mmCIF file of C-alpha atoms in Angstrom:
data_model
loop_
_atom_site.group_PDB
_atom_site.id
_atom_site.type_symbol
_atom_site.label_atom_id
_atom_site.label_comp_id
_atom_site.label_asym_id
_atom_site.label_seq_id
_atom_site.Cartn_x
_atom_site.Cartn_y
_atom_site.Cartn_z
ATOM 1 C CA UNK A 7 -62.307 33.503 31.435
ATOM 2 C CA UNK A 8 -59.916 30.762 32.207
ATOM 3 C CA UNK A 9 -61.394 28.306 35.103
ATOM 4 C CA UNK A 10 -65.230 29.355 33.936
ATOM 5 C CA UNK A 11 -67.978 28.991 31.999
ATOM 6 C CA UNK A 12 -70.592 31.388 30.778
ATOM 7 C CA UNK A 13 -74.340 30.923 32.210
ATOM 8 C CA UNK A 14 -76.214 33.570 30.351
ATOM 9 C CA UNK A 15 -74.328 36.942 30.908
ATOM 10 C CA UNK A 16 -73.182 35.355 34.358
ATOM 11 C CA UNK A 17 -69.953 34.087 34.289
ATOM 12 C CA UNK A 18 -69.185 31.309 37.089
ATOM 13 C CA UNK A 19 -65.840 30.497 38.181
ATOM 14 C CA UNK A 20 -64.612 27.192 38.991
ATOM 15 C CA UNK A 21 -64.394 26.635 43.111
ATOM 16 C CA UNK A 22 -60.664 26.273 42.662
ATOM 17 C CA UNK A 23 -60.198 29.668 40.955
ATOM 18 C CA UNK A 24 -62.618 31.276 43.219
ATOM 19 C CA UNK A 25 -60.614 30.034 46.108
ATOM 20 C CA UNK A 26 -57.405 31.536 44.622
ATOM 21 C CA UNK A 27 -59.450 35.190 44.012
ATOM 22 C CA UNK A 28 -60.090 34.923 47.682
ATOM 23 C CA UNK A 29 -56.866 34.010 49.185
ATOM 24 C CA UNK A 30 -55.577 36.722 47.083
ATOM 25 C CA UNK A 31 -58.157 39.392 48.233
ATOM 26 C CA UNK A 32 -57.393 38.611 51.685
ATOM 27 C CA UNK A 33 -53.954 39.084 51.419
ATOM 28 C CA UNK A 34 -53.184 41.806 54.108
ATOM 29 C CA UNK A 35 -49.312 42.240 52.548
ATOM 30 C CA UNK A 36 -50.214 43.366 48.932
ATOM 31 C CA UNK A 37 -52.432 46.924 47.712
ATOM 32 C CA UNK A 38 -54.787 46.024 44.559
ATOM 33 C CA UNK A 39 -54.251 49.008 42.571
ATOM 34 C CA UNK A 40 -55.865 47.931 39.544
ATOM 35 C CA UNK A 41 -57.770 45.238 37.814
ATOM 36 C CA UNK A 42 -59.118 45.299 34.253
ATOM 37 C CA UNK A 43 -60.153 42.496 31.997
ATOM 38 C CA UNK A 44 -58.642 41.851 28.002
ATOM 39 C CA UNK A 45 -59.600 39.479 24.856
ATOM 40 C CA UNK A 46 -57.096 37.449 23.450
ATOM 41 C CA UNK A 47 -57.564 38.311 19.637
ATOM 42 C CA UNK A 48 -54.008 37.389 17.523
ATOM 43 C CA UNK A 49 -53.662 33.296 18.790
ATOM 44 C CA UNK A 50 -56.549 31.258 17.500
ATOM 45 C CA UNK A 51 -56.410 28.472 19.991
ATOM 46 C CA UNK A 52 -57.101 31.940 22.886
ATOM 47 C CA UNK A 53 -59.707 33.504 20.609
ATOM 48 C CA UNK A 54 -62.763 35.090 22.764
ATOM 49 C CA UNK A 55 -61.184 34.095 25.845
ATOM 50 C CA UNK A 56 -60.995 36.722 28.500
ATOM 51 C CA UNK A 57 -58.559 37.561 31.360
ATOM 52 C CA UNK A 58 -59.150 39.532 34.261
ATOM 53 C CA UNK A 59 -55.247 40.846 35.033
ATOM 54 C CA UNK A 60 -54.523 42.355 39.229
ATOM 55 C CA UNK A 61 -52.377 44.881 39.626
ATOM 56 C CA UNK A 62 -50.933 45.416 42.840
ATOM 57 C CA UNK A 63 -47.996 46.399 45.097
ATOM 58 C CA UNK A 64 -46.506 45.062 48.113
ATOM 59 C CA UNK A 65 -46.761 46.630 51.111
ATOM 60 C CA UNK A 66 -43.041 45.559 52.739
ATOM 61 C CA UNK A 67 -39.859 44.356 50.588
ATOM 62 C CA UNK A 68 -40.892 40.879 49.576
ATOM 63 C CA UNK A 69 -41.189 39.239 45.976
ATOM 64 C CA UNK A 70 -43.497 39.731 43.271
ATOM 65 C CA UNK A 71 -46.142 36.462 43.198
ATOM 66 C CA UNK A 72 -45.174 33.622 40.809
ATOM 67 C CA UNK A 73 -46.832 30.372 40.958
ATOM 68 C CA UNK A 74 -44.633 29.021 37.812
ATOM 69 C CA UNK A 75 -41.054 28.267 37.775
ATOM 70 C CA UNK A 76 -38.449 26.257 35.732
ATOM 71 C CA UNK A 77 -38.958 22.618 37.331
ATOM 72 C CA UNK A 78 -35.351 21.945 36.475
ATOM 73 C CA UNK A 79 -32.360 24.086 38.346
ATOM 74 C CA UNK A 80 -30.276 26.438 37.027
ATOM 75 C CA UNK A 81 -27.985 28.997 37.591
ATOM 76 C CA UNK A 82 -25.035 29.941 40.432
ATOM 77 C CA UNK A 83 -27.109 30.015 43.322
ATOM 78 C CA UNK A 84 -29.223 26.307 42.717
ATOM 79 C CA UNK A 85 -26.319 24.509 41.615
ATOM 80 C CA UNK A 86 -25.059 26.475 45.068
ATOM 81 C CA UNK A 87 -27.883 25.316 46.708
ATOM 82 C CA UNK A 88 -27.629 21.687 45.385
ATOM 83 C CA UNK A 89 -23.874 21.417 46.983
ATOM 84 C CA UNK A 90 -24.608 22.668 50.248
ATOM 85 C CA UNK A 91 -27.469 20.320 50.352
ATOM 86 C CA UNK A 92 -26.184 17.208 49.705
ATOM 87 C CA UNK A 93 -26.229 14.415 52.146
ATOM 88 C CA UNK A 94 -28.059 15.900 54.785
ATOM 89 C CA UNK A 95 -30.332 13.408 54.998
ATOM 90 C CA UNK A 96 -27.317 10.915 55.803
ATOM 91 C CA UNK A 97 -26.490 13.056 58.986
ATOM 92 C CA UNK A 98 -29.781 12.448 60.802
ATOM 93 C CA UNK A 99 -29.482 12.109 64.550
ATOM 94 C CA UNK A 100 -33.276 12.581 65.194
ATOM 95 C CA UNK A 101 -35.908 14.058 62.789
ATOM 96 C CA UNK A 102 -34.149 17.155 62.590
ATOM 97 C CA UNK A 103 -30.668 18.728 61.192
ATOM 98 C CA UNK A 104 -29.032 22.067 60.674
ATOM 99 C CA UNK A 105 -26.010 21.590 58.655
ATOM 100 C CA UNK A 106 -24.463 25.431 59.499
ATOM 101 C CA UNK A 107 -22.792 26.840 55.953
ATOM 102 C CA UNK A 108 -21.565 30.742 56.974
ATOM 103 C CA UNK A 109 -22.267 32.300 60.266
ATOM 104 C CA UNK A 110 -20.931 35.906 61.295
ATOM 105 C CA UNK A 111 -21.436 38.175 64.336
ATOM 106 C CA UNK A 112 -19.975 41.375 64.609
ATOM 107 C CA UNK A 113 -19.880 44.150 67.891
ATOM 108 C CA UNK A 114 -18.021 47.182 68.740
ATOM 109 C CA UNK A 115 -16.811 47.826 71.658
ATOM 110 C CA UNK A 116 -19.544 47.899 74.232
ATOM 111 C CA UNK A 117 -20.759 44.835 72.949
ATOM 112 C CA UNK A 118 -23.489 46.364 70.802
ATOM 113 C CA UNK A 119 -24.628 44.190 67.948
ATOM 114 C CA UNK A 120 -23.285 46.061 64.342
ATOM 115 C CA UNK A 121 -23.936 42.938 62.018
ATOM 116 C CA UNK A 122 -24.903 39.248 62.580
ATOM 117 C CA UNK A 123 -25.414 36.837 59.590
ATOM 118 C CA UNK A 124 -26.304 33.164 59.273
ATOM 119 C CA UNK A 125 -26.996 30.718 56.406
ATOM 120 C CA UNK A 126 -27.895 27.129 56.900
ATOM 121 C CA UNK A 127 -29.594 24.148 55.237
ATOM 122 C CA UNK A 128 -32.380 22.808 57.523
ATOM 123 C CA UNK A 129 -33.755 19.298 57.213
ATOM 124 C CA UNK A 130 -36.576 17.791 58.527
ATOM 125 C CA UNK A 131 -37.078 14.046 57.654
ATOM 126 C CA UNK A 132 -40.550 14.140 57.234
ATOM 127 C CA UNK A 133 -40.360 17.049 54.813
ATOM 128 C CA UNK A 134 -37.586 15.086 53.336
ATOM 129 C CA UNK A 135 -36.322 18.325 51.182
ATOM 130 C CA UNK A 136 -33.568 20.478 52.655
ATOM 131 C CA UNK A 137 -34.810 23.722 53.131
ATOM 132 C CA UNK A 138 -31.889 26.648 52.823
ATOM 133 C CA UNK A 139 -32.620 29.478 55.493
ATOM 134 C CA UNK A 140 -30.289 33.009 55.120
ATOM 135 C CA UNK A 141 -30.656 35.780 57.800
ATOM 136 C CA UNK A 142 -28.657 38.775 58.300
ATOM 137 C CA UNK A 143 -29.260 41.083 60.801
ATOM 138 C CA UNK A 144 -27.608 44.377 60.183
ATOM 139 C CA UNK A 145 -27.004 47.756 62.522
ATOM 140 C CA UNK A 146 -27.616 50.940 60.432
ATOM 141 C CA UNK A 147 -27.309 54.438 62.889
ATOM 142 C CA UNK A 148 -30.097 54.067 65.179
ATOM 143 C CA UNK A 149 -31.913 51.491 63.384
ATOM 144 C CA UNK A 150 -31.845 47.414 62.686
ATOM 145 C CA UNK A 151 -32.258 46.080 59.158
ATOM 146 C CA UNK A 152 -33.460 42.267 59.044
ATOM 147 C CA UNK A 153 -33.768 40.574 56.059
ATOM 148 C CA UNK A 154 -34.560 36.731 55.810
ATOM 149 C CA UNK A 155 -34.025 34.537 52.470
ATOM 150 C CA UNK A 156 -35.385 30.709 51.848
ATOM 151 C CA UNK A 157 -35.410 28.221 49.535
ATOM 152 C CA UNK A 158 -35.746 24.529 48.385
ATOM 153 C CA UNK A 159 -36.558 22.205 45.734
ATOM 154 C CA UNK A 160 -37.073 18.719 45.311
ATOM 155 C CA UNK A 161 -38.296 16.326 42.008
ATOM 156 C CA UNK A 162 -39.711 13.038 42.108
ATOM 157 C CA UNK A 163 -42.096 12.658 45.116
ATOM 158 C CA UNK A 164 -45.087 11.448 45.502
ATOM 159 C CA UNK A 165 -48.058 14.298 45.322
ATOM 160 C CA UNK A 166 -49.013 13.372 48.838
ATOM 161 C CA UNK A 167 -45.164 14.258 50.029
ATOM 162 C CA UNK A 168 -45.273 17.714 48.683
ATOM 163 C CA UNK A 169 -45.748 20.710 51.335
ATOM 164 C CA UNK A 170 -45.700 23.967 51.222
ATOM 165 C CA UNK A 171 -44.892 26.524 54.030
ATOM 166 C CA UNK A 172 -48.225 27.719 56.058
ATOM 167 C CA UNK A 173 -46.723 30.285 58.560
ATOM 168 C CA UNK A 174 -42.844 30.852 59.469
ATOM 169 C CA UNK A 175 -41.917 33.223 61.972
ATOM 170 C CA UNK A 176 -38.643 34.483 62.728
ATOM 171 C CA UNK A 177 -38.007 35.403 66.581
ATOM 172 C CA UNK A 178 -34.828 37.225 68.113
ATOM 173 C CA UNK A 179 -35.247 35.882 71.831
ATOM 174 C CA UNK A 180 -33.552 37.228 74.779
ATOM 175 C CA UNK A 181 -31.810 35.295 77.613
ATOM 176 C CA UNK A 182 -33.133 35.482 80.651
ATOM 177 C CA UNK A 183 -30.884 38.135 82.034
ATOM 178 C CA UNK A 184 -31.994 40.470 79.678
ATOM 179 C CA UNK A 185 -35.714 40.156 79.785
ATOM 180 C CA UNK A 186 -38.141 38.106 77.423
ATOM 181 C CA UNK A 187 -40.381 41.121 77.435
ATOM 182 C CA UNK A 188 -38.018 42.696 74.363
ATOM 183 C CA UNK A 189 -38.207 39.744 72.581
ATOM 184 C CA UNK A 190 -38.908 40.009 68.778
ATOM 185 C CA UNK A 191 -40.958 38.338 66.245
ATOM 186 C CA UNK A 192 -41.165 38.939 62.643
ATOM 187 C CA UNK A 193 -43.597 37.162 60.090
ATOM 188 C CA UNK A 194 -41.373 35.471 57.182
ATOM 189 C CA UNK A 195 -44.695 33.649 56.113
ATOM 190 C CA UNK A 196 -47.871 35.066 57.125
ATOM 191 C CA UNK A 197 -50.634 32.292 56.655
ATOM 192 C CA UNK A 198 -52.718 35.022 55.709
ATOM 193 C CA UNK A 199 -50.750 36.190 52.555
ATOM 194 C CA UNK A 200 -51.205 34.024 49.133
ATOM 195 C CA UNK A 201 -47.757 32.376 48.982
ATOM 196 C CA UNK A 202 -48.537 30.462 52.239
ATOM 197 C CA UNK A 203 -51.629 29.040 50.005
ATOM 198 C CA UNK A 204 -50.913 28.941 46.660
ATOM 199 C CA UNK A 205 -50.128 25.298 45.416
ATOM 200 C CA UNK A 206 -47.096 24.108 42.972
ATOM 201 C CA UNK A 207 -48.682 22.982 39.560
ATOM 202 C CA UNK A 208 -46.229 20.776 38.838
ATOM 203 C CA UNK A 209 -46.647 17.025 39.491
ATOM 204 C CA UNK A 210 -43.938 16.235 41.873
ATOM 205 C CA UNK A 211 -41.861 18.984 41.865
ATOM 206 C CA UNK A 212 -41.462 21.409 44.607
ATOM 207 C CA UNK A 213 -39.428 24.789 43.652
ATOM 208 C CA UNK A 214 -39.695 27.787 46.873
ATOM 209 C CA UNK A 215 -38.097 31.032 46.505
ATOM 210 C CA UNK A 216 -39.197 33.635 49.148
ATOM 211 C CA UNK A 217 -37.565 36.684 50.977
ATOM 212 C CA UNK A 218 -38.691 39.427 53.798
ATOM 213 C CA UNK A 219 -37.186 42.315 54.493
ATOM 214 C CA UNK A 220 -37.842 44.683 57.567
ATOM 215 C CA UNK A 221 -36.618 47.919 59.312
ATOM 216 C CA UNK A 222 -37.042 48.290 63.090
ATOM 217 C CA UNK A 223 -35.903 50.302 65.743
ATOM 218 C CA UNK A 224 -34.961 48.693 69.225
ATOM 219 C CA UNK A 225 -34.446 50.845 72.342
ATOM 220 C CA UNK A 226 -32.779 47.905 74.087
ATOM 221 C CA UNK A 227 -29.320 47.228 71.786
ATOM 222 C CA UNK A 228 -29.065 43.808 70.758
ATOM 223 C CA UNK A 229 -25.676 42.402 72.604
ATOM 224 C CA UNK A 230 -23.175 39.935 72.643
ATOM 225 C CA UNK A 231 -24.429 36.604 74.104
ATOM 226 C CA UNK A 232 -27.599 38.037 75.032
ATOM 227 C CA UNK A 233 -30.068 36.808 72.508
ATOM 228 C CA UNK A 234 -30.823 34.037 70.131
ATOM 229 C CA UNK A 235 -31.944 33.672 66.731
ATOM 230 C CA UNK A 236 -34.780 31.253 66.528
ATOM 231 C CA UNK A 237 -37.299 29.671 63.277
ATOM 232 C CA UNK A 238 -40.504 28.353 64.069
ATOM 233 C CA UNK A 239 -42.306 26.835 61.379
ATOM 234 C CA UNK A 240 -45.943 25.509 60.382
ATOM 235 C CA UNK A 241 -46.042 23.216 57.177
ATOM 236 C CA UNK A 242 -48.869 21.789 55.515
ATOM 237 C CA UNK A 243 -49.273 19.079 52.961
ATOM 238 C CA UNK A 244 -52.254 20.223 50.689
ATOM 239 C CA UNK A 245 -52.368 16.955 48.791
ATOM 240 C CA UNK A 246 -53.306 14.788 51.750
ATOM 241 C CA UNK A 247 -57.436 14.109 52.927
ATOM 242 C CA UNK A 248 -56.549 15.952 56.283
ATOM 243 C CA UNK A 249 -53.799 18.517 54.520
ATOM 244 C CA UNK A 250 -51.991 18.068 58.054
ATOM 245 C CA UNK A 251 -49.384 19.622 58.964
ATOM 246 C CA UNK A 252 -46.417 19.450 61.019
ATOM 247 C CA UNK A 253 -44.800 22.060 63.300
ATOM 248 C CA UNK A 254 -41.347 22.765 64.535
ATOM 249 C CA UNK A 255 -38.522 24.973 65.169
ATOM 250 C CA UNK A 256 -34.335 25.743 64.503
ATOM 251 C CA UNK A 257 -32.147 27.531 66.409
ATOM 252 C CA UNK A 258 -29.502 28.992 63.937
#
């Protein structure tokens, strides 16, 4: 097995694969529905080496686990990405800025939310990578549909600059003259799930592509200039001695 070494019959796993079993075991968002184990035999170079392969399924709409990825961009949507991006970092007022790129509300007519849709490019200078957020919010009969896409990359930093996202949660607040008591929060990043752990394996290169997607139903209609659409974030930077951390939040 990759990571290990054979003592006896016992097979012992290096401390950095064991911690990626565990994070993956503990990962409350995903079902392990099988898990078998397979000898390379065709490629020399593999022969006699063994992999142990999970199988599992997610339990909400969310990607499929990857932990590699082209280090260089392509396609539409980067090259998208990379033009809406640029020059943020020469717009800094402060440590943080939201350069907006589409925003859309729509209501019928008692004011009742039917769609409301967002996409920015959020920068933090001390992440120093613009991070590009997407939320739409959507009214279907009796029932909301939320769905939340980010993503960023960066090349050429120093290991101890790269971060990765620890928790993000997404929360649709109400103004005081509704009530906070219906306000909403929904986990984009759980720091219990193995993408909020799982480090990039590429020397200097950081390259994030995550969604969520949830169903809800609200007694209390979301209305027109009664509630806001906040991000609050918790990032860590695994390469440092402390891997600390740095929290904040948007208001889109």
């Amino acid at each position: 097995m990759p990571g290990g070494y054979k003592l006896g019959k016992k097979i012992i796993l290096s401390e950095k694969i064991m911690e990626s079993l565990n994070n993956l075991f503990q990962d409350k968002s995903i079902n392990i529905v099988k898990q078998g184990s397979f000898l390379f035999s065709d490629l020399e170079q593999y022969k006699d080496k063994k992999i142990h392969v999970f199988e599992y399924k997610p339990r909400i709409s969310q990607p499929c686990y990857t932990n590699t990825r082209n280090n260089f961009l392509t396609g539409k949507d980067n090259k998208d990405y990379l033009k809406e991006s640029y020059g943020v970092n020469k717009n800094l007022d402060g440590e943080l800025f939201i350069k907006p790129i589409f925003k859309q509300s729509d209501f019928d007519n008692n004011s009742n939310l039917v769609s409301w849709k967002n996409k920015s490019i959020v920068f933090n200078s001390k992440l120093n990578t613009p991070i590009r957020i997407e939320v739409s919010l959507v009214k279907n009969d009796d029932k909301y549909s939320l769905r939340s896409d980010l993503n960023y990359y960066s090349w050429g930093k120093k290991n101890t600059n790269l971060f990765h996202i620890k928790k993000l949660d997404l929360k649709v607040l109400r103004k005081e003259s509704v009530g906070k008591k219906n306000n909403l929060s929904f986990s984009i990043i759980d720091p219990q799930t193995w993408v909020s752990k799982v480090r990039s394996k590429s020397v200097g290169v950081e390259n994030f592509d995550w969604y969520r997607e949830f169903d809800f139903v609200e007694v209390n209609n979301l209305q027109k200039d009664s509630f806001d659409v906040e991000l609050h974030w918790e990032v860590m930077f695994p390469n440092r001695k402390d891997q600390c951390c740095l929290k904040f939040k948007t208001i889109l």
